[in-house]
Coordinates of C-alpha atoms in Angstrom, one line a residue:
M1 CA -8.1 -71.0 26.8
R2 CA -7.8 -67.6 25.3
R3 CA -7.4 -64.8 27.4
V4 CA -9.5 -61.7 27.2
A5 CA -8.0 -58.0 27.8
V6 CA -10.1 -54.8 28.4
T7 CA -8.6 -52.1 26.1
G8 CA -10.9 -49.2 26.1
I9 CA -13.3 -47.6 28.4
G10 CA -16.1 -45.2 27.5
A11 CA -18.7 -43.5 29.7
V12 CA -21.6 -41.0 29.9
S13 CA -22.4 -40.9 33.7
P14 CA -24.8 -38.6 35.9
N15 CA -21.6 -37.5 37.4
G16 CA -19.5 -36.9 34.4
I17 CA -19.5 -37.1 30.6
G18 CA -16.4 -39.2 29.6
R19 CA -14.3 -41.6 31.0
E20 CA -11.9 -39.3 32.8
R21 CA -14.7 -36.8 34.2
F22 CA -16.8 -39.8 35.6
W23 CA -13.7 -41.1 37.4
K24 CA -12.6 -37.8 38.7
A25 CA -16.1 -37.1 40.0
S26 CA -16.3 -40.5 41.2
L27 CA -13.0 -40.1 43.2
A28 CA -13.9 -36.9 44.6
G29 CA -17.5 -38.2 46.0
Q30 CA -19.4 -35.9 44.0
S31 CA -23.1 -37.2 43.2
G32 CA -24.9 -37.2 39.8
V33 CA -28.1 -37.0 41.4
R34 CA -30.2 -34.0 40.8
R35 CA -34.0 -33.0 40.2
I36 CA -35.4 -34.6 37.4
S37 CA -35.2 -32.1 34.1
R38 CA -36.4 -34.7 31.4
F39 CA -39.9 -34.5 32.2
D40 CA -42.3 -32.4 34.7
A41 CA -41.9 -34.3 37.8
S42 CA -43.6 -32.2 40.0
C43 CA -46.5 -33.9 40.9
F44 CA -44.6 -37.1 41.6
V45 CA -43.7 -38.1 44.9
V46 CA -40.1 -38.9 43.7
Q47 CA -38.5 -36.1 41.8
I48 CA -34.9 -36.6 41.5
A49 CA -32.9 -39.3 39.4
G50 CA -29.4 -39.8 38.5
Q51 CA -29.7 -37.8 35.3
V52 CA -26.6 -37.2 32.7
P53 CA -26.0 -33.4 32.6
D54 CA -27.9 -31.2 30.1
E55 CA -24.9 -30.5 28.1
F56 CA -24.5 -33.7 26.7
D57 CA -25.1 -33.1 23.2
E58 CA -27.2 -35.6 21.6
T59 CA -26.7 -34.5 18.0
R60 CA -23.1 -35.3 18.0
Y61 CA -24.3 -39.1 17.9
V62 CA -27.5 -39.2 16.4
A63 CA -28.5 -36.8 13.4
P64 CA -31.5 -34.0 14.2
K65 CA -33.7 -35.7 11.4
D66 CA -33.1 -39.3 13.3
R67 CA -33.4 -38.4 17.1
P68 CA -37.5 -38.4 16.9
H69 CA -37.3 -42.0 15.8
V70 CA -34.8 -43.8 18.6
S71 CA -34.8 -44.0 22.4
R72 CA -32.3 -41.6 24.6
A73 CA -30.5 -44.8 25.2
V74 CA -29.2 -44.8 21.4
P75 CA -26.9 -41.4 21.5
L76 CA -25.9 -42.5 25.3
A77 CA -24.7 -45.9 24.0
V78 CA -23.2 -44.4 21.0
A79 CA -21.2 -42.0 22.5
A80 CA -19.9 -44.3 25.2
A81 CA -18.8 -46.6 22.5
A82 CA -17.3 -44.1 20.5
E83 CA -15.2 -43.1 23.5
A84 CA -14.1 -46.7 24.1
L85 CA -13.0 -47.2 20.5
E86 CA -11.0 -44.2 20.4
D87 CA -9.5 -45.0 23.7
S88 CA -8.6 -48.6 22.5
G89 CA -7.0 -47.0 19.2
I90 CA -9.8 -48.7 17.0
D91 CA -10.5 -46.8 13.7
A92 CA -13.6 -48.6 12.3
A93 CA -13.6 -46.3 9.4
A94 CA -10.3 -47.4 8.0
M95 CA -11.3 -51.1 8.3
D96 CA -12.4 -53.2 5.3
R97 CA -15.4 -55.6 5.3
D98 CA -13.6 -58.8 6.1
R99 CA -11.8 -56.8 9.5
L100 CA -15.3 -55.3 10.4
R101 CA -16.7 -59.1 10.3
L102 CA -14.7 -59.9 13.1
I103 CA -15.6 -57.2 15.5
G104 CA -19.1 -57.9 17.5
V105 CA -21.2 -56.0 19.8
I106 CA -23.1 -57.3 23.1
I107 CA -25.1 -54.6 25.1
G108 CA -26.8 -55.2 28.2
S109 CA -29.9 -53.2 29.0
G110 CA -32.7 -53.7 31.3
G111 CA -35.3 -51.4 30.1
G112 CA -33.7 -50.4 26.2
S113 CA -36.5 -48.1 24.5
Q114 CA -38.9 -47.8 27.4
D115 CA -38.8 -43.8 27.1
F116 CA -39.3 -44.0 23.4
S117 CA -42.1 -46.6 23.4
E118 CA -43.8 -44.4 26.2
E119 CA -43.7 -41.6 24.2
Q120 CA -45.1 -43.1 21.3
Y121 CA -48.0 -44.4 23.6
R122 CA -48.6 -41.0 24.8
L123 CA -49.0 -39.5 21.5
Y124 CA -51.4 -41.8 20.0
Y125 CA -53.4 -42.1 23.2
T126 CA -54.1 -38.5 23.1
G127 CA -55.2 -38.3 19.6
R128 CA -51.8 -37.1 17.9
Q129 CA -51.4 -40.2 15.9
K130 CA -50.0 -38.7 12.8
Q131 CA -47.0 -37.4 15.2
C132 CA -46.1 -41.1 16.1
S133 CA -42.6 -42.3 14.6
V134 CA -42.7 -44.6 11.6
Y135 CA -40.0 -46.4 13.4
T136 CA -42.4 -47.3 16.8
I137 CA -42.4 -50.7 16.1
P138 CA -38.4 -51.4 15.2
S139 CA -37.1 -48.8 17.5
G140 CA -39.4 -49.9 20.4
T141 CA -37.8 -53.2 20.6
I142 CA -34.7 -53.7 23.1
G143 CA -32.5 -55.3 20.4
T144 CA -32.3 -51.8 18.4
L145 CA -29.7 -50.6 20.7
A146 CA -27.3 -53.0 19.5
S147 CA -28.3 -52.9 16.0
E148 CA -27.9 -48.8 16.1
V149 CA -24.3 -49.3 17.5
S150 CA -23.4 -51.9 14.9
M151 CA -24.7 -49.7 12.3
R152 CA -23.0 -46.7 13.4
F153 CA -19.7 -48.2 13.2
G154 CA -20.0 -50.9 10.6
F155 CA -19.5 -53.8 12.8
R156 CA -20.6 -57.1 11.3
G157 CA -19.8 -59.6 13.9
L158 CA -22.6 -60.8 16.3
S159 CA -24.8 -58.0 17.4
H160 CA -26.7 -59.0 20.9
I161 CA -28.7 -57.4 23.3
V162 CA -28.7 -59.2 26.8
S163 CA -31.7 -58.2 28.7
T164 CA -31.5 -59.8 32.3
G165 CA -32.6 -56.9 34.6
C166 CA -30.1 -55.1 36.8
T167 CA -27.5 -57.9 35.9
S168 CA -27.9 -57.1 32.0
S169 CA -24.6 -55.4 31.4
T170 CA -22.4 -57.7 33.7
D171 CA -24.1 -60.7 31.8
A172 CA -23.1 -58.8 28.3
I173 CA -19.6 -58.7 29.3
G174 CA -19.5 -62.1 30.4
Y175 CA -21.0 -63.3 27.3
A176 CA -18.4 -61.1 25.3
F177 CA -15.7 -62.7 27.6
R178 CA -16.8 -66.3 26.8
T179 CA -17.2 -65.7 23.0
I180 CA -13.6 -64.3 22.7
Q181 CA -12.5 -66.8 24.9
A182 CA -14.1 -69.8 22.8
G183 CA -12.4 -68.1 19.7
A184 CA -15.4 -67.0 17.7
L185 CA -14.3 -63.4 17.5
D186 CA -11.2 -61.6 18.9
T187 CA -12.9 -58.2 19.5
I188 CA -16.1 -57.1 20.7
V189 CA -17.7 -53.7 22.1
A190 CA -19.4 -54.7 25.2
G191 CA -21.2 -52.8 27.7
G192 CA -24.6 -51.2 29.2
V193 CA -26.7 -48.6 28.8
D194 CA -30.3 -47.7 30.1
A195 CA -32.2 -44.4 29.9
P196 CA -35.2 -45.0 32.1
I197 CA -36.1 -41.3 33.2
A198 CA -39.5 -41.5 32.1
P199 CA -43.0 -41.0 33.8
L200 CA -44.2 -44.4 33.3
V201 CA -41.1 -46.0 34.9
V202 CA -40.7 -43.6 37.5
R203 CA -44.4 -44.0 38.5
G204 CA -44.0 -47.9 38.3
F205 CA -41.2 -48.3 40.6
Q206 CA -42.8 -45.6 42.9
L207 CA -45.8 -47.9 43.3
M208 CA -43.6 -50.5 44.4
R209 CA -42.1 -48.1 47.1
I210 CA -38.4 -49.3 46.5
M211 CA -37.4 -45.7 45.6
T212 CA -36.4 -43.1 48.2
S213 CA -38.9 -40.5 48.5
R214 CA -37.4 -38.3 51.3
W215 CA -34.8 -36.4 49.7
N216 CA -36.1 -34.2 46.9
H217 CA -34.8 -31.2 48.8
A218 CA -31.3 -32.7 48.7
P219 CA -30.6 -34.9 45.8
E220 CA -27.2 -35.5 46.6
R221 CA -27.7 -37.4 49.8
A222 CA -30.7 -39.5 48.6
S223 CA -28.5 -42.8 47.6
R224 CA -27.4 -44.0 50.5
P225 CA -26.1 -47.6 50.3
F226 CA -25.7 -49.8 53.7
S227 CA -26.8 -46.8 55.9
R228 CA -29.0 -47.2 58.8
D229 CA -31.6 -44.9 57.3
R230 CA -31.5 -45.9 53.7
D231 CA -35.1 -46.3 52.6
G232 CA -34.7 -46.7 48.8
F233 CA -32.8 -46.5 45.4
V234 CA -32.5 -43.5 43.1
L235 CA -33.3 -44.2 39.6
A236 CA -30.4 -43.4 37.0
E237 CA -29.4 -43.6 33.3
G238 CA -26.2 -43.8 31.8
A239 CA -23.7 -45.8 29.4
W240 CA -20.6 -47.1 30.1
F241 CA -18.7 -49.6 27.3
F242 CA -15.5 -51.5 26.8
I243 CA -13.4 -53.1 23.9
L244 CA -12.8 -56.7 25.0
E245 CA -9.7 -58.3 23.0
E246 CA -8.0 -61.5 23.0
L247 CA -4.9 -60.5 25.3
E248 CA -2.1 -61.4 22.8
R249 CA -3.8 -59.6 19.8
A250 CA -3.9 -56.4 22.3
R251 CA -0.1 -56.8 23.0
A252 CA 0.8 -57.2 19.3
R253 CA -0.8 -53.8 18.4
G254 CA 0.3 -52.0 21.3
A255 CA -3.1 -51.2 22.8
P256 CA -3.6 -49.9 26.2
I257 CA -4.5 -53.0 28.8
Y258 CA -6.7 -51.8 31.6
G259 CA -7.2 -55.2 32.9
E260 CA -8.0 -58.8 32.3
I261 CA -11.7 -60.4 32.6
A262 CA -10.3 -63.6 34.5
G263 CA -13.9 -65.2 35.1
Y264 CA -17.5 -64.7 35.0
A265 CA -20.7 -66.4 36.6
S266 CA -24.2 -66.4 36.8
T267 CA -26.6 -68.2 39.2
C268 CA -30.5 -67.6 40.1
D269 CA -32.1 -68.0 43.6
A270 CA -35.3 -69.1 41.7
Y271 CA -37.2 -67.5 44.6
H272 CA -39.4 -64.4 43.7
R273 CA -39.8 -61.7 41.1
V274 CA -38.5 -58.8 43.1
R275 CA -37.4 -60.2 46.4
L276 CA -34.1 -61.6 47.2
E277 CA -33.7 -64.9 49.3
E278 CA -32.6 -63.7 52.6
C279 CA -29.8 -66.5 53.0
G280 CA -27.5 -65.0 50.2
E281 CA -26.2 -68.1 49.3
E282 CA -26.8 -67.9 45.2
P283 CA -25.1 -64.7 44.7
A284 CA -22.3 -66.1 47.1
R285 CA -22.2 -69.1 44.7
A286 CA -21.9 -66.8 41.4
I287 CA -19.0 -64.9 43.4
G288 CA -17.4 -68.4 44.1
L289 CA -17.8 -69.6 40.6
A290 CA -16.2 -66.6 39.1
L291 CA -13.0 -66.8 41.5
E292 CA -12.7 -70.4 40.7
E293 CA -12.9 -69.9 37.0
A294 CA -10.1 -67.4 37.6
R295 CA -8.3 -69.5 39.8
I296 CA -8.1 -66.7 42.4
P297 CA -8.5 -67.8 46.0
P298 CA -10.9 -65.5 48.2
P299 CA -8.0 -64.3 50.2
E300 CA -6.2 -62.9 47.1
V301 CA -8.8 -60.2 46.1
Q302 CA -8.4 -56.8 47.4
Y303 CA -11.3 -55.0 46.2
I304 CA -15.2 -55.6 45.7
N305 CA -17.4 -53.3 43.8
Y306 CA -20.8 -53.7 45.5
H307 CA -24.2 -53.7 43.7
G308 CA -25.2 -51.7 46.8
T309 CA -28.5 -50.4 45.7
S310 CA -29.7 -48.5 49.0
T311 CA -32.5 -50.7 49.4
E312 CA -32.7 -52.3 52.8
L313 CA -33.2 -55.9 51.9
N314 CA -30.7 -55.9 48.8
D315 CA -27.8 -54.3 50.7
R316 CA -28.5 -56.7 54.1
V317 CA -28.5 -59.7 51.6
E318 CA -25.3 -58.8 49.6
T319 CA -23.6 -58.2 52.9
R320 CA -24.2 -61.8 53.8
A321 CA -23.5 -63.1 50.2
V322 CA -20.1 -61.4 50.6
K323 CA -19.3 -63.0 54.0
L324 CA -20.6 -66.5 52.5
A325 CA -18.3 -65.9 49.4
F326 CA -15.1 -64.7 51.2
G327 CA -15.4 -66.3 54.8
P328 CA -12.7 -64.5 57.0
H329 CA -11.3 -62.5 54.4
A330 CA -14.6 -60.5 54.2
A331 CA -13.7 -58.6 57.4
S332 CA -11.1 -57.1 55.8
L333 CA -12.1 -56.9 52.0
P334 CA -12.7 -53.1 51.1
G335 CA -15.4 -52.2 48.7
S336 CA -17.4 -49.5 47.4
A337 CA -20.9 -48.9 46.1
L338 CA -20.8 -46.8 43.1
K339 CA -24.6 -46.1 43.0
S340 CA -24.2 -43.7 46.0
L341 CA -22.5 -41.5 43.5
I342 CA -24.8 -42.1 40.4
G343 CA -28.1 -43.6 41.4
H344 CA -29.2 -46.9 39.8
P345 CA -28.6 -47.0 36.2
Q346 CA -30.8 -50.6 36.0
G347 CA -29.2 -52.8 33.4
A348 CA -26.1 -50.6 32.9
C349 CA -25.0 -50.8 36.5
G350 CA -23.1 -53.8 36.1
A351 CA -20.8 -51.7 33.2
A352 CA -20.7 -48.9 35.5
G353 CA -19.3 -51.1 38.3
I354 CA -16.8 -52.5 36.1
A355 CA -15.6 -49.3 34.3
A356 CA -14.8 -48.0 38.1
T357 CA -12.9 -51.2 39.3
L358 CA -11.0 -51.1 36.2
L359 CA -10.1 -47.4 36.7
A360 CA -9.4 -47.9 40.3
M361 CA -7.1 -50.9 39.2
R362 CA -5.4 -48.6 37.0
D363 CA -4.7 -45.5 39.4
G364 CA -4.4 -47.5 42.9
L365 CA -7.3 -45.5 44.0
A366 CA -10.7 -46.8 45.2
P367 CA -13.8 -44.6 44.8
P368 CA -15.7 -44.0 48.1
T369 CA -19.4 -44.7 49.3
I370 CA -20.8 -41.8 50.1
N371 CA -23.7 -40.8 52.4
L372 CA -22.7 -43.6 54.6
E373 CA -22.7 -41.8 58.0
E374 CA -24.2 -44.6 60.3
S375 CA -24.0 -48.1 59.1
D376 CA -26.9 -50.5 59.0
P377 CA -25.7 -52.9 62.1
E378 CA -26.2 -55.8 59.7
C379 CA -24.1 -54.2 57.1
D380 CA -20.9 -54.3 59.0
L381 CA -18.0 -54.7 56.3
D382 CA -15.6 -51.9 54.9
Y383 CA -17.5 -49.9 52.4
I384 CA -14.6 -47.3 52.0
P385 CA -17.0 -44.7 53.4
G386 CA -16.7 -40.9 52.6
A387 CA -13.5 -40.7 50.9
A388 CA -11.2 -42.2 48.1
R389 CA -8.6 -44.8 49.4
R390 CA -5.2 -45.6 48.2
L391 CA -5.4 -49.3 47.4
A392 CA -3.1 -51.6 45.3
I393 CA -5.5 -53.8 43.4
E394 CA -4.2 -57.0 41.5
H395 CA -7.4 -58.7 41.8
A396 CA -11.4 -57.7 42.0
V397 CA -14.6 -58.7 42.2
A398 CA -17.6 -56.5 40.3
N399 CA -21.0 -57.8 41.8
C400 CA -24.3 -57.7 40.5
I401 CA -27.9 -58.7 41.8
A402 CA -31.1 -58.3 39.9
F403 CA -34.9 -58.9 39.8
G404 CA -36.0 -62.1 39.0
S405 CA -33.6 -63.9 41.6
K406 CA -30.5 -63.5 39.2
N407 CA -27.1 -62.8 40.2
S408 CA -23.9 -62.3 38.5
A409 CA -19.8 -61.7 39.1
V410 CA -17.0 -60.8 37.1
V411 CA -13.3 -61.1 38.4
L412 CA -10.7 -58.8 37.1
R413 CA -7.0 -59.1 37.1
R414 CA -4.4 -56.7 36.8
V415 CA -2.1 -57.2 33.7

């Protein structure tokens, strides 16, 4: 079976544009949560989000004439993909058609083009039909995100979207891993993007009462995974992309290797549209199956990147699942919740966690979980509270949980 390496990382994050800025801010415990500026949120109960800084220049990635016809997710995705390709040393412009046919794109996204569709509906129902985009239908579909990235770089291999809720990008990376493993392609641009900061989306989550509404005055303190006083997640946007390659090909061309994807698994609780099954057995099984594929015993894992949404039930169940998956080792297994720093970027969150895990593996430094001032008594593991920690990581798990009872886990190995 072919081995799969990660040779490039790109990031457009609420706490930093670009891979190294994202990573530096994460290690420093700098939050990217701020007051919403993408629309007037003054009449909303929730007025904060993990929003990519306004300095992000969309016109570098989408021409001004095209920008009204695509969602916010498109420039975010193209920017992250471009950085990952440059990092990996891949120049698509120098490739012939035959080589471009061997490179695919697999993107995970929970909402895709929600903001774009929402704006077109608004224009239509306010009687401004002539201002609607001629691309309302094609650009409003979630599949357009993969198409836009493929077209931007000319990649002619498969071009797929995975949309499984919050596990979308973890599953996209898992499917890319499987595709290269099976020999169908040798290189895939894989990752996650979501841009859900739009009025109807915020209003919908607000109605579900699963977003925090207590921290409009102090946004950076709002996302509080595993904390006793957590009361909901913080919506966020962003994109995190990777170049996945067959390991020997990557070595032959001297590519930088951040790590190896050693295992992947997905399970379903088959329980409820939004609630988790309290026992935690299925997310634990996903972790166990991924470790089994990687042939890594649980005690040999040095780090876990938690899903850690900052919702009461999710954090409690995830803690329970980790205890089931790792047994006695769970008590001494360090892990961190990236959402404390960036909020919850929906379907892109798994990719964000994998990026942080690979960079932690590279530098021997694990990012902190911020705002964890007093743990929930039922969340009693080592979440690396407050400050980054020096940590030698050979094997790590990135965990993810989604609406609809979905669970996914990726195992990463240092090369």
